[in-house]
PDB file of C-alpha atoms in Angstrom:
ATOM      1  CA  MET H 312      43.675 -46.194 -46.301  1.00  0.00           C
ATOM      2  CA  ASN H 313      41.469 -49.267 -46.591  1.00  0.00           C
ATOM      3  CA  VAL H 314      41.766 -51.589 -43.601  1.00  0.00           C
ATOM      4  CA  THR H 315      42.217 -55.046 -45.083  1.00  0.00           C
ATOM      5  CA  ALA H 316      42.889 -58.310 -43.348  1.00  0.00           C
ATOM      6  CA  ASP H 317      46.490 -58.207 -44.564  1.00  0.00           C
ATOM      7  CA  ASN H 318      47.047 -54.647 -43.392  1.00  0.00           C
ATOM      8  CA  LEU H 319      45.465 -55.498 -39.967  1.00  0.00           C
ATOM      9  CA  LYS H 320      47.802 -58.546 -39.614  1.00  0.00           C
ATOM     10  CA  LYS H 321      50.796 -56.419 -40.552  1.00  0.00           C
ATOM     11  CA  GLU H 322      49.811 -53.665 -38.162  1.00  0.00           C
ATOM     12  CA  VAL H 323      49.367 -56.094 -35.339  1.00  0.00           C
ATOM     13  CA  LYS H 324      52.728 -57.791 -35.999  1.00  0.00           C
ATOM     14  CA  VAL H 325      54.500 -54.418 -36.170  1.00  0.00           C
ATOM     15  CA  TYR H 326      52.776 -53.155 -32.988  1.00  0.00           C
ATOM     16  CA  MET H 327      53.416 -56.343 -31.050  1.00  0.00           C
ATOM     17  CA  TYR H 328      56.989 -56.347 -32.136  1.00  0.00           C
ATOM     18  CA  ALA H 329      57.484 -52.751 -30.812  1.00  0.00           C
ATOM     19  CA  ILE H 330      55.848 -53.768 -27.434  1.00  0.00           C
ATOM     20  CA  LEU H 331      57.939 -56.910 -27.086  1.00  0.00           C
ATOM     21  CA  LEU H 332      61.135 -55.116 -28.021  1.00  0.00           C
ATOM     22  CA  ASN H 333      60.393 -52.479 -25.356  1.00  0.00           C
ATOM     23  CA  ILE H 334      59.534 -55.107 -22.766  1.00  0.00           C
ATOM     24  CA  VAL H 335      62.630 -57.132 -23.417  1.00  0.00           C
ATOM     25  CA  SER H 336      64.835 -54.001 -23.322  1.00  0.00           C
ATOM     26  CA  GLU H 337      63.154 -52.952 -20.015  1.00  0.00           C
ATOM     27  CA  LEU H 338      64.003 -56.340 -18.541  1.00  0.00           C
ATOM     28  CA  ASP H 339      67.583 -55.964 -19.725  1.00  0.00           C
ATOM     29  CA  GLY H 340      67.859 -52.606 -18.008  1.00  0.00           C
ATOM     30  CA  GLU H 341      68.007 -48.904 -18.852  1.00  0.00           C
ATOM     31  CA  LYS H 342      71.089 -49.367 -21.083  1.00  0.00           C
ATOM     32  CA  ALA H 343      69.299 -51.884 -23.311  1.00  0.00           C
ATOM     33  CA  GLN H 344      66.143 -49.825 -23.391  1.00  0.00           C
ATOM     34  CA  LEU H 345      68.010 -46.773 -24.510  1.00  0.00           C
ATOM     35  CA  SER H 346      69.841 -48.795 -27.185  1.00  0.00           C
ATOM     36  CA  LYS H 347      66.562 -49.890 -28.721  1.00  0.00           C
ATOM     37  CA  ALA H 348      64.650 -46.617 -28.308  1.00  0.00           C
ATOM     38  CA  ILE H 349      64.661 -45.497 -32.014  1.00  0.00           C
ATOM     39  CA  GLU H 350      63.777 -49.006 -33.190  1.00  0.00           C
ATOM     40  CA  VAL H 351      60.822 -49.128 -30.831  1.00  0.00           C
ATOM     41  CA  ARG H 352      59.653 -45.615 -32.017  1.00  0.00           C
ATOM     42  CA  ASN H 353      60.067 -46.636 -35.627  1.00  0.00           C
ATOM     43  CA  HIS H 354      57.922 -49.674 -35.182  1.00  0.00           C
ATOM     44  CA  PHE H 355      55.184 -47.691 -33.488  1.00  0.00           C
ATOM     45  CA  GLU H 356      55.292 -45.126 -36.319  1.00  0.00           C
ATOM     46  CA  ARG H 357      55.043 -47.988 -38.870  1.00  0.00           C
ATOM     47  CA  ALA H 358      52.060 -49.435 -37.061  1.00  0.00           C
ATOM     48  CA  LEU H 359      50.389 -45.953 -37.411  1.00  0.00           C
ATOM     49  CA  GLU H 360      51.108 -45.924 -41.054  1.00  0.00           C
ATOM     50  CA  LEU H 361      49.243 -49.211 -41.350  1.00  0.00           C
ATOM     51  CA  ASP H 362      46.373 -48.093 -39.075  1.00  0.00           C
ATOM     52  CA  PRO H 363      46.365 -44.411 -38.332  1.00  0.00           C
ATOM     53  CA  LEU H 364      43.106 -44.828 -36.335  1.00  0.00           C
ATOM     54  CA  ASP H 365      44.582 -47.138 -33.646  1.00  0.00           C
ATOM     55  CA  ALA H 366      44.210 -45.259 -30.368  1.00  0.00           C
ATOM     56  CA  THR H 367      46.456 -47.681 -28.456  1.00  0.00           C
ATOM     57  CA  THR H 368      49.295 -47.173 -30.814  1.00  0.00           C
ATOM     58  CA  TRP H 369      48.919 -43.359 -30.542  1.00  0.00           C
ATOM     59  CA  HIS H 370      48.939 -43.767 -26.727  1.00  0.00           C
ATOM     60  CA  SER H 371      52.014 -45.995 -26.839  1.00  0.00           C
ATOM     61  CA  LEU H 372      53.951 -43.504 -28.951  1.00  0.00           C
ATOM     62  CA  GLY H 373      52.828 -40.725 -26.626  1.00  0.00           C
ATOM     63  CA  ILE H 374      54.485 -42.607 -23.722  1.00  0.00           C
ATOM     64  CA  TRP H 375      57.653 -42.913 -25.889  1.00  0.00           C
ATOM     65  CA  HIS H 376      57.641 -39.193 -26.390  1.00  0.00           C
ATOM     66  CA  TYR H 377      56.817 -38.441 -22.787  1.00  0.00           C
ATOM     67  CA  SER H 378      59.641 -40.754 -21.607  1.00  0.00           C
ATOM     68  CA  PHE H 379      62.244 -39.023 -23.815  1.00  0.00           C
ATOM     69  CA  ALA H 380      60.971 -35.526 -22.978  1.00  0.00           C
ATOM     70  CA  ASN H 381      61.423 -36.416 -19.310  1.00  0.00           C
ATOM     71  CA  LEU H 382      64.879 -37.918 -19.493  1.00  0.00           C
ATOM     72  CA  SER H 383      67.321 -36.888 -16.691  1.00  0.00           C
ATOM     73  CA  THR H 384      70.774 -35.536 -17.453  1.00  0.00           C
ATOM     74  CA  SER H 385      72.368 -38.889 -16.644  1.00  0.00           C
ATOM     75  CA  GLN H 386      69.946 -40.761 -18.899  1.00  0.00           C
ATOM     76  CA  ARG H 387      70.662 -38.326 -21.716  1.00  0.00           C
ATOM     77  CA  PHE H 388      74.423 -38.969 -21.213  1.00  0.00           C
ATOM     78  CA  LEU H 389      73.855 -42.703 -21.347  1.00  0.00           C
ATOM     79  CA  ALA H 390      71.815 -42.316 -24.513  1.00  0.00           C
ATOM     80  CA  SER H 391      74.633 -40.367 -26.124  1.00  0.00           C
ATOM     81  CA  ILE H 392      76.760 -43.556 -25.780  1.00  0.00           C
ATOM     82  CA  PHE H 393      74.445 -45.370 -28.204  1.00  0.00           C
ATOM     83  CA  TYR H 394      73.530 -42.540 -30.570  1.00  0.00           C
ATOM     84  CA  SER H 395      75.551 -39.668 -32.086  1.00  0.00           C
ATOM     85  CA  LYS H 396      72.273 -37.671 -31.652  1.00  0.00           C
ATOM     86  CA  PRO H 397      70.329 -39.250 -28.722  1.00  0.00           C
ATOM     87  CA  PRO H 398      66.664 -39.625 -29.076  1.00  0.00           C
ATOM     88  CA  SER H 399      64.695 -36.718 -27.667  1.00  0.00           C
ATOM     89  CA  SER H 400      61.178 -35.294 -27.642  1.00  0.00           C
ATOM     90  CA  THR H 401      59.069 -32.631 -26.098  1.00  0.00           C
ATOM     91  CA  PHE H 402      56.046 -32.661 -23.749  1.00  0.00           C
ATOM     92  CA  VAL H 403      54.103 -30.842 -26.541  1.00  0.00           C
ATOM     93  CA  GLU H 404      54.750 -33.820 -28.842  1.00  0.00           C
ATOM     94  CA  ALA H 405      53.775 -36.323 -26.173  1.00  0.00           C
ATOM     95  CA  LEU H 406      50.504 -34.413 -25.529  1.00  0.00           C
ATOM     96  CA  ARG H 407      49.755 -34.337 -29.202  1.00  0.00           C
ATOM     97  CA  HIS H 408      49.881 -38.075 -29.316  1.00  0.00           C
ATOM     98  CA  PHE H 409      47.762 -38.611 -26.163  1.00  0.00           C
ATOM     99  CA  GLU H 410      45.189 -36.100 -27.477  1.00  0.00           C
ATOM    100  CA  ARG H 411      45.070 -37.920 -30.863  1.00  0.00           C
ATOM    101  CA  ALA H 412      44.459 -41.188 -29.026  1.00  0.00           C
ATOM    102  CA  GLU H 413      41.695 -39.547 -27.096  1.00  0.00           C
ATOM    103  CA  ALA H 414      40.179 -37.946 -30.250  1.00  0.00           C
ATOM    104  CA  ILE H 415      40.079 -41.359 -31.998  1.00  0.00           C
ATOM    105  CA  LYS H 416      38.555 -43.245 -29.045  1.00  0.00           C
ATOM    106  CA  PRO H 417      37.451 -41.072 -26.166  1.00  0.00           C
ATOM    107  CA  GLY H 418      37.832 -42.698 -22.675  1.00  0.00           C
ATOM    108  CA  PHE H 419      39.369 -45.818 -24.062  1.00  0.00           C
ATOM    109  CA  TYR H 420      42.153 -46.187 -21.539  1.00  0.00           C
ATOM    110  CA  SER H 421      42.587 -44.589 -18.181  1.00  0.00           C
ATOM    111  CA  SER H 422      46.354 -44.768 -18.670  1.00  0.00           C
ATOM    112  CA  ASN H 423      45.975 -42.222 -21.512  1.00  0.00           C
ATOM    113  CA  ASN H 424      44.370 -39.740 -19.161  1.00  0.00           C
ATOM    114  CA  TYR H 425      46.931 -40.331 -16.484  1.00  0.00           C
ATOM    115  CA  TYR H 426      49.828 -39.722 -18.872  1.00  0.00           C
ATOM    116  CA  MET H 427      48.092 -36.712 -20.306  1.00  0.00           C
ATOM    117  CA  GLY H 428      47.933 -35.423 -16.653  1.00  0.00           C
ATOM    118  CA  LEU H 429      51.690 -36.075 -16.107  1.00  0.00           C
ATOM    119  CA  THR H 430      52.451 -34.303 -19.453  1.00  0.00           C
ATOM    120  CA  LEU H 431      50.219 -31.265 -18.631  1.00  0.00           C
ATOM    121  CA  GLU H 432      51.914 -30.940 -15.216  1.00  0.00           C
ATOM    122  CA  GLN H 433      55.355 -30.788 -16.975  1.00  0.00           C
ATOM    123  CA  MET H 434      53.901 -28.012 -19.204  1.00  0.00           C
ATOM    124  CA  ASN H 435      52.836 -26.097 -16.117  1.00  0.00           C
ATOM    125  CA  LYS H 436      49.075 -26.569 -16.712  1.00  0.00           C
ATOM    126  CA  PRO H 437      47.948 -27.888 -13.279  1.00  0.00           C
ATOM    127  CA  GLU H 438      44.197 -27.387 -13.681  1.00  0.00           C
ATOM    128  CA  GLU H 439      44.145 -29.320 -16.999  1.00  0.00           C
ATOM    129  CA  ALA H 440      46.375 -31.951 -15.526  1.00  0.00           C
ATOM    130  CA  LYS H 441      44.104 -32.327 -12.402  1.00  0.00           C
ATOM    131  CA  ALA H 442      41.099 -32.879 -14.709  1.00  0.00           C
ATOM    132  CA  GLN H 443      42.950 -35.698 -16.547  1.00  0.00           C
ATOM    133  CA  PHE H 444      43.972 -37.300 -13.304  1.00  0.00           C
ATOM    134  CA  LEU H 445      40.293 -37.183 -12.149  1.00  0.00           C
ATOM    135  CA  LEU H 446      39.203 -38.837 -15.409  1.00  0.00           C
ATOM    136  CA  ALA H 447      41.823 -41.544 -14.896  1.00  0.00           C
ATOM    137  CA  PHE H 448      40.555 -42.127 -11.393  1.00  0.00           C
ATOM    138  CA  LEU H 449      36.881 -42.115 -12.388  1.00  0.00           C
ATOM    139  CA  ALA H 450      37.400 -44.574 -15.273  1.00  0.00           C
ATOM    140  CA  PRO H 451      35.950 -48.091 -14.796  1.00  0.00           C
ATOM    141  CA  VAL H 452      38.447 -50.580 -13.388  1.00  0.00           C
ATOM    142  CA  VAL H 453      38.231 -53.596 -15.603  1.00  0.00           C
ATOM    143  CA  THR H 454      41.789 -54.826 -15.874  1.00  0.00           C
ATOM    144  CA  MET H 455      44.809 -54.990 -13.502  1.00  0.00           C
ATOM    145  CA  ASP H 456      46.335 -52.132 -15.453  1.00  0.00           C
ATOM    146  CA  ASP H 457      43.150 -50.074 -14.831  1.00  0.00           C
ATOM    147  CA  GLY H 458      43.462 -50.844 -11.102  1.00  0.00           C
ATOM    148  CA  GLU H 459      47.112 -49.631 -11.041  1.00  0.00           C
ATOM    149  CA  ILE H 460      46.237 -46.464 -12.897  1.00  0.00           C
ATOM    150  CA  HIS H 461      43.231 -45.850 -10.553  1.00  0.00           C
ATOM    151  CA  LYS H 462      45.526 -46.156  -7.530  1.00  0.00           C
ATOM    152  CA  LYS H 463      48.274 -43.899  -9.070  1.00  0.00           C
ATOM    153  CA  ALA H 464      45.681 -41.264 -10.076  1.00  0.00           C
ATOM    154  CA  HIS H 465      44.122 -41.432  -6.513  1.00  0.00           C
ATOM    155  CA  ASP H 466      47.541 -41.128  -4.839  1.00  0.00           C
ATOM    156  CA  HIS H 467      48.639 -38.288  -7.113  1.00  0.00           C
ATOM    157  CA  LEU H 468      45.420 -36.381  -6.594  1.00  0.00           C
ATOM    158  CA  LYS H 469      45.761 -36.658  -2.750  1.00  0.00           C
ATOM    159  CA  LYS H 470      49.425 -35.672  -2.717  1.00  0.00           C
ATOM    160  CA  LYS H 471      49.652 -32.988  -5.428  1.00  0.00           C
ATOM    161  CA  TYR H 472      46.125 -31.498  -5.401  1.00  0.00           C
ATOM    162  CA  LYS H 473      45.219 -32.209  -1.688  1.00  0.00           C
ATOM    163  CA  ILE H 474      41.924 -33.820  -2.740  1.00  0.00           C
ATOM    164  CA  THR H 475      40.641 -35.918   0.164  1.00  0.00           C
ATOM    165  CA  ARG H 476      39.452 -39.511  -0.058  1.00  0.00           C
ATOM    166  CA  GLU H 477      35.976 -38.328   0.905  1.00  0.00           C
ATOM    167  CA  GLN H 478      35.925 -35.875  -2.082  1.00  0.00           C
ATOM    168  CA  LEU H 479      37.127 -38.569  -4.507  1.00  0.00           C
ATOM    169  CA  MET H 480      34.542 -41.040  -3.254  1.00  0.00           C
ATOM    170  CA  GLU H 481      31.793 -38.436  -3.588  1.00  0.00           C
ATOM    171  CA  GLU H 482      32.970 -37.585  -7.115  1.00  0.00           C
ATOM    172  CA  GLN H 483      33.036 -41.287  -7.930  1.00  0.00           C
ATOM    173  CA  GLY H 484      29.430 -41.589  -6.951  1.00  0.00           C
ATOM    174  CA  ASN H 485      28.542 -38.538  -9.070  1.00  0.00           C
ATOM    175  CA  ASN H 486      30.716 -39.462 -11.998  1.00  0.00           C
ATOM    176  CA  SER H 487      27.998 -38.519 -14.605  1.00  0.00           C
ATOM    177  CA  LYS H 488      28.870 -34.895 -13.740  1.00  0.00           C
ATOM    178  CA  PRO H 489      32.245 -33.309 -14.843  1.00  0.00           C
ATOM    179  CA  PRO H 490      34.775 -33.256 -11.995  1.00  0.00           C
ATOM    180  CA  SER H 491      34.825 -30.169  -9.953  1.00  0.00           C
ATOM    181  CA  PHE H 492      37.302 -29.680  -7.102  1.00  0.00           C
ATOM    182  CA  ASN H 493      37.720 -25.907  -7.183  1.00  0.00           C
ATOM    183  CA  LYS H 494      36.638 -25.665  -3.554  1.00  0.00           C
TER     184      LYS H 494
END
């Protein structure tokens, strides 16, 4: 598909609408968020039709799939109130979206690595998950969001993988090498 100014404007509008719809429904609570879930997913998918090489949209849709793969029983019941067949997904599908985002633009967003880590943990792949959390931790902190993900990755690595602050700081100083905490 040729990326034209018109297509780009449409893609931005569709993507922004999906983001805003999701934010508004989050503010209105879980019930509102579930009621708008399919509409949000459809807008992200439409944005990908307009620009299939947008890593941020692939990432956002990955979060959508992760969230619905990770719904609790009570959340699934609540979703069944709004839909005859509630939205659902799998961790495999979420991972596919995160990997696609990373393939398009490697290292573009520490949140992508963080969510890949969470997804891989759910798929019982702890070593691959740990590598993604390390990448999220080692990513440059440029925005407030980067800072939040950096802290979440740090806390997760300490709690789940028993990696000490000293090991993380040492790795941060050597971030030109691939992470190695198999000690």
